[in-house]
XYZ file of C-alpha atoms in Angstrom:
575
model
C 3.455 16.215 -22.191
C 3.817 17.610 -18.606
C 2.882 20.995 -17.853
C 2.708 23.135 -14.461
C -1.179 23.948 -13.877
C -0.353 27.189 -12.240
C 1.315 28.772 -15.135
C -0.687 30.825 -17.476
C -1.631 30.184 -21.093
C -3.577 26.850 -20.303
C -7.271 27.101 -21.825
C -10.118 27.411 -19.468
C -11.253 23.694 -20.641
C -9.121 20.578 -22.006
C -10.664 18.031 -23.530
C -9.838 14.120 -23.521
C -11.015 10.884 -23.865
C -10.162 10.080 -20.213
C -9.168 12.039 -17.427
C -7.176 10.467 -14.721
C -7.287 11.577 -10.895
C -3.741 11.143 -9.302
C -0.432 10.258 -10.773
C 0.329 7.184 -8.300
C 1.025 3.650 -9.308
C -2.518 3.129 -10.692
C -2.733 6.647 -12.552
C 0.383 6.112 -14.173
C -0.054 2.808 -15.390
C -3.380 3.381 -16.614
C -2.302 6.514 -18.450
C 0.533 4.482 -20.114
C -1.932 1.557 -21.260
C -4.615 3.797 -22.488
C -2.092 6.053 -24.436
C -0.682 3.130 -26.105
C -4.089 2.228 -27.128
C -4.567 5.440 -28.961
C -6.493 7.283 -26.179
C -6.045 10.979 -25.515
C -5.515 11.126 -21.660
C -5.141 14.017 -19.215
C -3.787 13.255 -16.061
C -4.015 15.608 -13.083
C -1.695 15.248 -10.078
C -2.261 17.454 -7.082
C 1.598 17.673 -6.209
C 4.462 18.723 -8.337
C 7.547 16.967 -9.394
C 9.115 16.599 -5.844
C 7.998 16.145 -2.441
C 6.858 19.587 -1.021
C 6.127 20.038 2.711
C 3.376 22.672 1.594
C 1.752 20.604 -0.686
C 1.998 17.741 1.937
C -0.108 19.656 4.204
C -3.181 19.301 2.118
C -3.076 15.768 3.295
C -3.305 16.439 7.058
C -6.459 14.819 8.369
C -8.250 14.110 11.686
C -7.675 11.015 13.221
C -10.188 9.725 15.877
C -7.545 7.524 17.523
C -4.222 9.068 16.529
C -2.211 6.901 18.759
C -3.841 3.875 17.380
C -4.076 4.771 13.650
C -0.678 6.622 13.531
C 0.006 9.809 11.489
C -2.432 9.997 8.357
C 0.052 11.530 6.133
C 3.298 10.165 7.033
C 2.915 7.314 4.303
C 1.115 9.236 1.253
C 2.996 11.763 -1.093
C 1.385 14.493 -3.013
C 3.678 14.460 -5.859
C 4.468 12.576 -9.196
C 4.537 9.028 -8.533
C 2.549 9.063 -5.362
C 3.141 7.054 -2.729
C 5.543 4.695 -4.593
C 8.159 7.627 -3.725
C 8.239 6.176 -0.241
C 7.432 2.578 -1.203
C 9.416 -0.361 0.118
C 8.901 -2.477 -3.019
C 7.349 -5.663 -1.499
C 5.163 -7.542 -4.271
C 2.921 -10.054 -3.086
C -0.027 -11.684 -5.077
C -3.417 -12.156 -3.697
C -4.198 -15.646 -3.245
C -7.406 -17.623 -4.489
C -8.730 -17.791 -0.779
C -8.778 -13.671 -0.741
C -11.388 -13.686 -3.485
C -13.564 -16.582 -2.108
C -16.794 -16.136 -0.183
C -15.634 -16.391 3.385
C -18.860 -16.503 5.430
C -16.959 -16.269 8.702
C -15.843 -12.879 8.031
C -17.957 -9.881 7.643
C -18.778 -8.702 4.163
C -15.950 -10.823 2.667
C -17.240 -11.090 -0.978
C -15.809 -9.875 -4.055
C -17.747 -9.828 -7.175
C -14.702 -11.107 -9.324
C -12.355 -14.029 -8.664
C -8.719 -14.859 -8.534
C -8.811 -15.855 -12.160
C -9.924 -12.369 -13.316
C -6.988 -10.980 -11.757
C -4.234 -13.521 -11.959
C -3.365 -13.164 -16.018
C -2.403 -9.237 -14.786
C 0.420 -10.072 -12.446
C 2.952 -10.730 -15.039
C 2.598 -7.426 -16.845
C 2.268 -5.672 -13.249
C 5.342 -7.093 -12.152
C 7.232 -5.572 -15.277
C 5.676 -2.016 -14.488
C 7.149 -2.442 -10.856
C 10.422 -3.798 -12.124
C 10.135 -6.904 -9.693
C 10.917 -9.770 -12.508
C 8.506 -12.656 -13.378
C 5.515 -14.183 -11.501
C 7.261 -16.734 -9.465
C 6.232 -16.704 -5.889
C 7.314 -20.337 -4.804
C 10.951 -20.774 -3.710
C 11.458 -23.774 -6.041
C 10.588 -21.781 -8.879
C 12.552 -18.555 -7.956
C 15.477 -19.964 -6.167
C 16.041 -23.546 -7.670
C 18.710 -25.505 -6.209
C 17.882 -23.854 -2.658
C 15.996 -25.403 -0.051
C 12.032 -24.601 -0.774
C 11.108 -23.929 3.006
C 11.981 -21.144 5.467
C 12.891 -23.840 7.907
C 13.231 -27.572 7.480
C 11.282 -30.723 8.910
C 7.924 -28.676 9.527
C 5.355 -31.307 8.716
C 2.135 -29.419 9.121
C -0.510 -28.542 6.575
C -1.597 -25.476 8.445
C 1.635 -23.254 7.701
C 3.109 -22.598 4.365
C 6.773 -21.952 4.452
C 7.870 -21.976 0.836
C 6.320 -18.653 -0.503
C 8.365 -15.930 -1.420
C 7.867 -12.079 -1.577
C 9.454 -10.265 -4.583
C 10.930 -6.777 -4.491
C 10.955 -3.974 -6.679
C 14.243 -2.043 -6.376
C 12.098 0.094 -5.351
C 10.829 1.813 -8.158
C 9.449 5.324 -7.684
C 6.995 5.031 -10.731
C 7.087 9.016 -11.197
C 10.957 8.950 -11.587
C 10.690 5.690 -13.663
C 8.201 6.649 -16.068
C 8.319 10.298 -16.453
C 10.310 10.145 -19.695
C 7.191 8.205 -21.197
C 5.058 10.646 -19.672
C 6.633 13.690 -21.133
C 7.145 12.424 -24.458
C 3.944 10.608 -25.466
C 1.751 12.936 -27.531
C -1.539 11.395 -26.225
C -0.710 12.070 -22.698
C -0.952 15.384 -20.923
C 0.111 15.249 -17.312
C -0.801 18.533 -15.288
C 1.273 18.866 -12.000
C -0.011 21.193 -9.132
C -3.398 20.512 -10.342
C -5.683 19.380 -7.458
C -9.253 18.025 -8.478
C -11.774 19.571 -6.505
C -14.662 17.569 -7.794
C -15.843 15.134 -10.335
C -18.415 16.931 -12.834
C -21.411 14.938 -13.865
C -24.523 15.491 -16.038
C -27.797 16.549 -14.583
C -28.774 14.132 -12.018
C -25.382 12.658 -11.624
C -26.040 9.912 -13.953
C -22.815 10.155 -16.316
C -19.630 11.691 -15.646
C -18.443 14.528 -17.826
C -14.978 15.657 -16.369
C -13.353 17.063 -13.365
C -12.727 20.687 -11.916
C -9.272 21.291 -11.075
C -7.907 24.274 -8.628
C -5.407 26.626 -9.978
C -3.370 27.979 -7.050
C -2.109 31.256 -8.727
C -5.423 31.486 -10.979
C -8.843 32.611 -10.051
C -10.747 30.614 -12.003
C -10.292 26.919 -12.016
C -9.934 24.555 -14.899
C -12.060 22.049 -16.163
C -10.970 18.702 -17.715
C -13.883 17.498 -19.937
C -13.962 13.688 -20.661
C -16.894 11.118 -21.016
C -14.475 8.868 -18.745
C -13.107 9.790 -15.489
C -10.824 7.513 -13.565
C -10.281 8.552 -9.717
C -6.880 7.121 -8.715
C -6.067 9.118 -5.939
C -5.259 6.691 -3.355
C -7.569 4.970 -0.391
C -8.028 8.052 1.491
C -8.101 11.034 -1.195
C -10.450 8.969 -3.396
C -13.075 9.280 -0.544
C -12.536 13.022 -0.255
C -12.988 13.760 -4.130
C -16.291 11.496 -4.293
C -17.809 13.140 -1.319
C -17.182 16.542 -2.774
C -18.693 15.487 -6.092
C -22.002 16.899 -4.476
C -23.628 19.423 -7.376
C -25.618 17.025 -8.778
C -25.782 14.814 -5.800
C -25.735 16.187 -2.281
C -24.356 13.055 -0.729
C -21.552 12.637 -3.503
C -21.143 10.506 -6.193
C -21.430 6.669 -5.522
C -22.624 7.293 -2.105
C -26.374 6.925 -2.223
C -26.243 4.133 0.115
C -23.780 5.998 2.420
C -21.024 3.534 1.648
C -18.160 5.861 0.382
C -15.347 5.743 3.112
C -16.934 2.723 4.923
C -15.055 -0.749 5.420
C -11.918 1.173 5.610
C -9.104 -1.316 6.298
C -5.516 -1.468 6.971
C -3.234 -4.555 7.979
C -2.804 -5.279 11.490
C 0.852 -5.258 12.549
C 2.802 -5.889 15.487
C 5.505 -8.268 17.246
C 4.167 -11.532 18.990
C 6.495 -14.234 20.201
C 9.641 -15.303 18.680
C 10.880 -18.143 16.321
C 13.893 -20.309 17.686
C 16.020 -22.112 15.018
C 18.374 -24.919 15.809
C 21.826 -23.543 16.113
C 23.213 -26.297 13.858
C 20.846 -25.804 11.192
C 21.999 -25.306 7.913
C 18.759 -25.255 5.894
C 17.394 -22.000 7.382
C 16.405 -19.642 4.742
C 15.328 -16.602 6.512
C 17.288 -13.898 4.990
C 17.011 -12.160 1.559
C 18.203 -14.073 -1.538
C 18.532 -13.034 -4.893
C 17.173 -14.557 -8.000
C 19.320 -15.440 -11.116
C 18.129 -11.873 -12.546
C 18.953 -10.010 -9.231
C 15.473 -9.914 -7.800
C 15.647 -9.701 -4.138
C 13.005 -12.172 -2.507
C 12.380 -13.493 0.884
C 10.264 -16.523 2.426
C 7.650 -16.158 5.156
C 5.537 -18.174 7.452
C 1.904 -18.081 6.117
C -1.295 -19.547 7.644
C -2.358 -22.298 4.800
C -5.621 -21.523 2.906
C -6.785 -24.847 4.264
C -6.044 -23.690 7.896
C -8.135 -20.828 7.227
C -11.101 -22.570 5.949
C -10.963 -25.315 8.640
C -10.570 -22.908 11.598
C -12.459 -19.936 10.206
C -9.189 -17.661 10.182
C -8.415 -14.634 8.116
C -4.984 -13.836 6.509
C -1.989 -14.178 8.451
C 1.609 -13.702 7.757
C 4.897 -13.817 10.075
C 8.489 -12.803 9.311
C 11.380 -13.259 11.516
C 12.999 -9.745 12.569
C 15.238 -7.951 14.593
C 14.764 -6.900 18.192
C 12.809 -3.643 18.858
C 15.422 -0.861 18.053
C 13.992 1.305 20.854
C 15.000 -0.737 23.754
C 18.926 -0.710 24.365
C 18.802 -3.893 26.033
C 19.310 -5.494 22.679
C 22.960 -4.590 23.107
C 23.262 -4.243 19.491
C 25.468 -1.164 18.065
C 23.603 -1.665 14.518
C 20.205 -1.517 16.301
C 21.255 1.510 18.362
C 22.483 3.178 15.305
C 19.514 2.504 13.560
C 17.347 4.079 16.281
C 19.231 7.321 16.063
C 18.924 7.938 12.619
C 15.315 6.512 12.005
C 14.363 9.851 11.173
C 16.310 10.085 7.913
C 15.445 6.590 6.707
C 12.756 5.910 3.863
C 9.174 5.930 5.055
C 8.355 2.590 4.238
C 11.332 1.057 6.179
C 10.846 3.621 8.591
C 7.269 2.445 9.442
C 9.119 -0.883 11.028
C 11.261 1.171 13.118
C 8.714 3.827 14.280
C 5.032 2.432 14.294
C 5.512 0.740 17.428
C 7.799 3.249 19.016
C 5.774 5.260 21.722
C 4.529 1.962 23.136
C 7.863 0.329 23.494
C 9.425 3.854 24.706
C 6.889 3.901 27.743
C 7.827 0.201 28.415
C 11.567 1.101 28.517
C 11.458 4.703 30.076
C 12.902 6.301 26.801
C 13.925 9.879 27.225
C 15.993 9.450 30.262
C 19.720 9.852 30.444
C 20.328 6.324 31.214
C 18.235 5.243 28.220
C 20.350 7.353 25.783
C 23.619 6.180 27.680
C 22.717 2.774 27.170
C 22.429 3.417 23.375
C 25.703 5.117 23.591
C 27.491 2.366 25.106
C 26.129 -0.205 22.559
C 27.461 2.137 19.686
C 30.885 2.596 21.439
C 31.596 -1.310 22.527
C 30.405 -2.265 19.050
C 32.615 0.071 16.868
C 34.398 -2.413 14.671
C 31.163 -4.601 13.791
C 29.131 -1.306 13.158
C 31.862 -0.180 10.698
C 31.721 -3.368 8.951
C 27.987 -3.191 8.833
C 27.707 0.540 7.781
C 30.119 -0.190 4.619
C 28.059 -3.440 3.503
C 24.671 -1.552 3.938
C 26.107 1.426 2.029
C 27.260 -1.009 -0.840
C 23.877 -3.050 -0.704
C 21.324 -0.091 -0.173
C 22.617 3.424 -0.559
C 24.507 3.074 -3.633
C 22.898 0.101 -5.065
C 20.078 0.415 -7.690
C 18.589 -2.612 -6.790
C 18.268 -2.059 -2.919
C 18.819 -4.402 -0.025
C 14.935 -4.251 1.177
C 15.531 -4.050 4.904
C 17.944 -5.161 7.705
C 18.012 -8.473 8.666
C 20.320 -9.226 11.498
C 21.923 -12.818 12.421
C 21.428 -13.714 15.914
C 24.049 -16.155 17.043
C 21.507 -17.920 19.172
C 18.898 -18.237 16.445
C 16.138 -16.602 18.053
C 14.267 -13.844 16.473
C 11.214 -11.757 17.112
C 8.169 -12.374 15.017
C 6.798 -9.557 12.870
C 3.018 -10.139 11.983
C 0.848 -8.576 9.204
C -2.981 -9.794 9.719
C -6.037 -9.165 7.452
C -9.025 -7.379 9.027
C -12.397 -8.050 8.404
C -14.416 -5.276 6.157
C -16.085 -3.381 9.101
C -19.003 -0.882 8.334
C -18.134 1.329 11.191
C -14.402 1.673 10.136
C -14.548 4.763 8.216
C -13.321 8.198 6.319
C -15.517 10.963 6.333
C -15.176 14.703 5.590
C -14.331 16.609 8.666
C -15.183 20.286 9.282
C -11.625 21.791 9.104
C -10.866 23.530 5.564
C -7.558 23.280 3.440
C -6.360 26.443 1.516
C -8.493 25.334 -1.335
C -11.732 25.426 0.830
C -12.197 21.934 0.599
C -12.946 19.700 4.111
C -10.389 17.864 5.313
C -10.888 14.018 6.035
C -11.709 12.670 9.439
C -10.376 8.860 10.089
C -12.317 6.762 12.145
C -10.201 3.156 11.916
C -11.690 0.486 13.748
C -11.258 -3.345 14.116
C -13.655 -5.759 15.732
C -13.290 -8.126 18.687
C -13.195 -11.153 16.218
C -10.201 -9.612 14.260
C -8.307 -10.200 17.692
C -9.707 -13.487 18.148
C -8.642 -14.777 14.896
C -5.193 -13.269 15.137
C -4.902 -14.887 18.560
C -6.024 -18.131 16.883
C -3.709 -17.826 14.058
C -0.591 -17.312 16.366
C -1.610 -20.203 18.319
C -2.175 -22.302 15.487
C 1.307 -21.367 13.807
C 2.919 -22.174 17.133
C 1.464 -25.758 17.362
C 2.352 -26.318 13.678
C 6.176 -25.925 14.813
C 5.824 -28.211 17.428
C 5.874 -30.931 15.150
C 9.024 -29.840 13.295
C 12.779 -31.066 13.813
C 13.756 -28.370 15.888
C 12.486 -25.019 14.826
C 9.825 -23.752 17.449
C 7.498 -20.569 17.557
C 7.423 -19.411 20.990
C 4.359 -17.515 22.565
C 4.067 -16.331 26.056
C 0.836 -15.700 27.920
C 1.531 -11.781 27.710
C 2.094 -12.221 23.659
C -1.619 -13.723 23.715
C -3.013 -10.917 25.995
C -1.312 -8.204 23.957
C -2.790 -9.683 20.742
C -6.122 -9.980 22.093
C -6.396 -6.201 22.542
C -3.905 -4.837 19.803
C -5.097 -2.288 17.335
C -1.918 -1.012 15.457
C -2.285 -0.868 11.611
C 0.269 -0.804 8.888
C 0.602 2.886 8.179
C 0.405 2.941 4.583
C -2.243 0.404 3.492
C -5.451 2.500 2.997
C -8.009 -0.294 1.615
C -11.362 -0.888 0.789
C -12.939 2.743 1.379
C -14.848 2.483 -2.188
C -15.164 -1.259 -2.542
C -16.417 -3.158 -5.669
C -19.389 -5.213 -4.947
C -22.339 -7.242 -6.850
C -24.888 -4.572 -5.814
C -24.858 -0.899 -4.683
C -26.448 -2.038 -1.139
C -22.947 -3.697 -0.625
C -20.250 -1.082 -2.205
C -19.500 1.795 -4.339
C -18.489 0.270 -7.438
C -18.945 -2.631 -9.772
C -16.938 -5.631 -10.922
C -15.072 -3.607 -13.660
C -14.714 -0.679 -11.039
C -17.270 1.868 -12.567
C -19.112 3.631 -9.937
C -22.862 2.500 -9.270
C -25.234 5.052 -10.854
C -22.775 7.217 -12.517
C -21.868 5.827 -16.003
C -18.376 6.606 -17.144
C -17.014 7.257 -13.448
C -14.431 4.481 -12.639
C -12.136 3.850 -9.499
C -8.329 2.515 -9.604
C -6.363 1.351 -6.608
C -6.902 -0.147 -3.103
C -10.034 1.660 -2.387
C -11.641 -0.662 -4.732
C -10.450 -3.780 -2.744
C -13.515 -5.738 -1.125
C -10.951 -7.268 1.246
C -7.496 -6.820 2.422
C -5.996 -10.262 2.427
C -2.672 -10.151 4.279
C -0.610 -9.060 1.074
C 0.835 -5.732 0.547
C -1.725 -3.975 -1.940
C 0.670 -2.216 -4.422
C 1.088 -5.537 -6.815
C -2.675 -6.129 -6.842
C -3.700 -2.704 -7.271
C -1.677 -2.477 -10.599
C -2.743 -5.857 -11.708
C -6.518 -4.547 -11.193
C -5.545 -1.283 -12.960
C -4.437 -3.315 -15.812
C -7.848 -5.106 -16.033
C -9.496 -1.829 -16.060
C -7.366 -0.591 -18.721
C -8.536 -3.444 -21.047
C -12.098 -2.629 -20.069
C -11.731 1.056 -20.880
C -10.057 -0.113 -24.048
C -12.794 -2.325 -25.144
C -15.459 0.309 -24.171
C -13.775 3.503 -25.564
C -13.655 5.084 -28.615
C -10.428 6.923 -29.141
C -10.519 10.104 -31.040
C -13.581 11.698 -29.598
C -11.710 14.458 -27.747
C -11.176 17.923 -29.546
C -7.614 18.774 -30.554
C -6.615 20.596 -27.589
C -3.240 18.905 -27.535
C -1.579 21.742 -30.036
C -3.274 24.571 -28.023
C -1.235 23.116 -24.919
C 1.799 23.019 -26.727
C 1.253 26.458 -28.036
C 0.794 27.431 -24.534
C 3.849 25.843 -23.280
């Protein structure tokens, strides 16, 4: 059942077995799993069915370094489905090394291992509609060359791994009918949670308090189990505002809520040059037998990470920066002109580095725009062919081409990188002094990297270039300028908000335990990338859904369905 919390007729209190805060990927998957096990679940979503700029305004926050961190709310969505409404669909699992103790990285320790998460990847992929857990090219693409490029005989790089893509699925749209029809689920839209309610002393959760936009009195959801699944940033705000029983906020006795904030470092460094006559290069998207888009990438191997004390690093051949009209491509110039209308997850690739490049090429001048216009005018026929093909494979297709990969007749491509940053105590999210319309303090973002992060990035890039020196012709080329830029680079992937309520062995190192239960508050759990102890290199969505499925199993084993009072009938009568 889906209800609008702004409308009259709701009781002042609603009882449930489990209250879930947030209807993004984690919240929706958890609700469906628990309901299937017979539990009565109430899910609160701060936004509505669809994107609303007025609702989105609640996500506005202060960034201490807005040029470095970027716009805080660009990749978050305050609506049913959460940020999956802006998701590009990339699915990559964490590797065993991501869960290992890595003493060369600060605080790189998980209280669980890869074997605790791996069994849930298959089910997570089902929820995300990304096929089966085959992440090696030989498995997913039988009969095709396994490696991205042939003849690379180095153990320092891995070239046969693939990333799988959802179509991409907006979980709010994809599972709306199930959420609506399941009698054990009550989903409240326009129901922003003000705080988690706790028993005296804060030792146990007892529910959540919800603001009602058009009502004087807030609504309370009473449940012995509360799961905050509100994303890596908003989870911090809710925990810190939950200060009625503990002034510092729940889970924050050791001042760790909001700390160790991690993103992935992103940028373009160097280029990869394939032999012009190479026939076995596989850098573009391919489709599995069941139609799933997948793509190979370059990954610094776990053996090399251990030997050289590196962090996770992945590189992908990319197209030239769209800002600079010097690329002479009508397609790239057109992409630049329409970038504001592209879905946010892909627009990130087009805009995250834009301001830096704009300064380099003098963007804004009449000559700058004239050069883009010239590219389009001279390349009209090829642009028309591309537009028709892109519309067929992206705009009108259910399973969409994930992004544009343009063929360069020279075989030379810039390299786009995603790099892991180490957990940093001083990289944090806190409450600022500005208030939103509900009287809640907005967030203050202070994302920080360390010098060691940049040193590892430079060393990783050099390692990759050296590995390709021993290939049959493919080369990775790095200039001194590339390495100098990498040594000072501080630009994150905009939508990966990780580690702000990390799991740990003890409350001195994190906010929640191995089962995602908040230290010191029984019955209060967290779901999402906020609980990651480290970020790895992989996009977080697949692993956060896998961890959510693991949490569902824990709650089902611990829970006792049927404890909730019969409020469903009251809600149906009110509707």
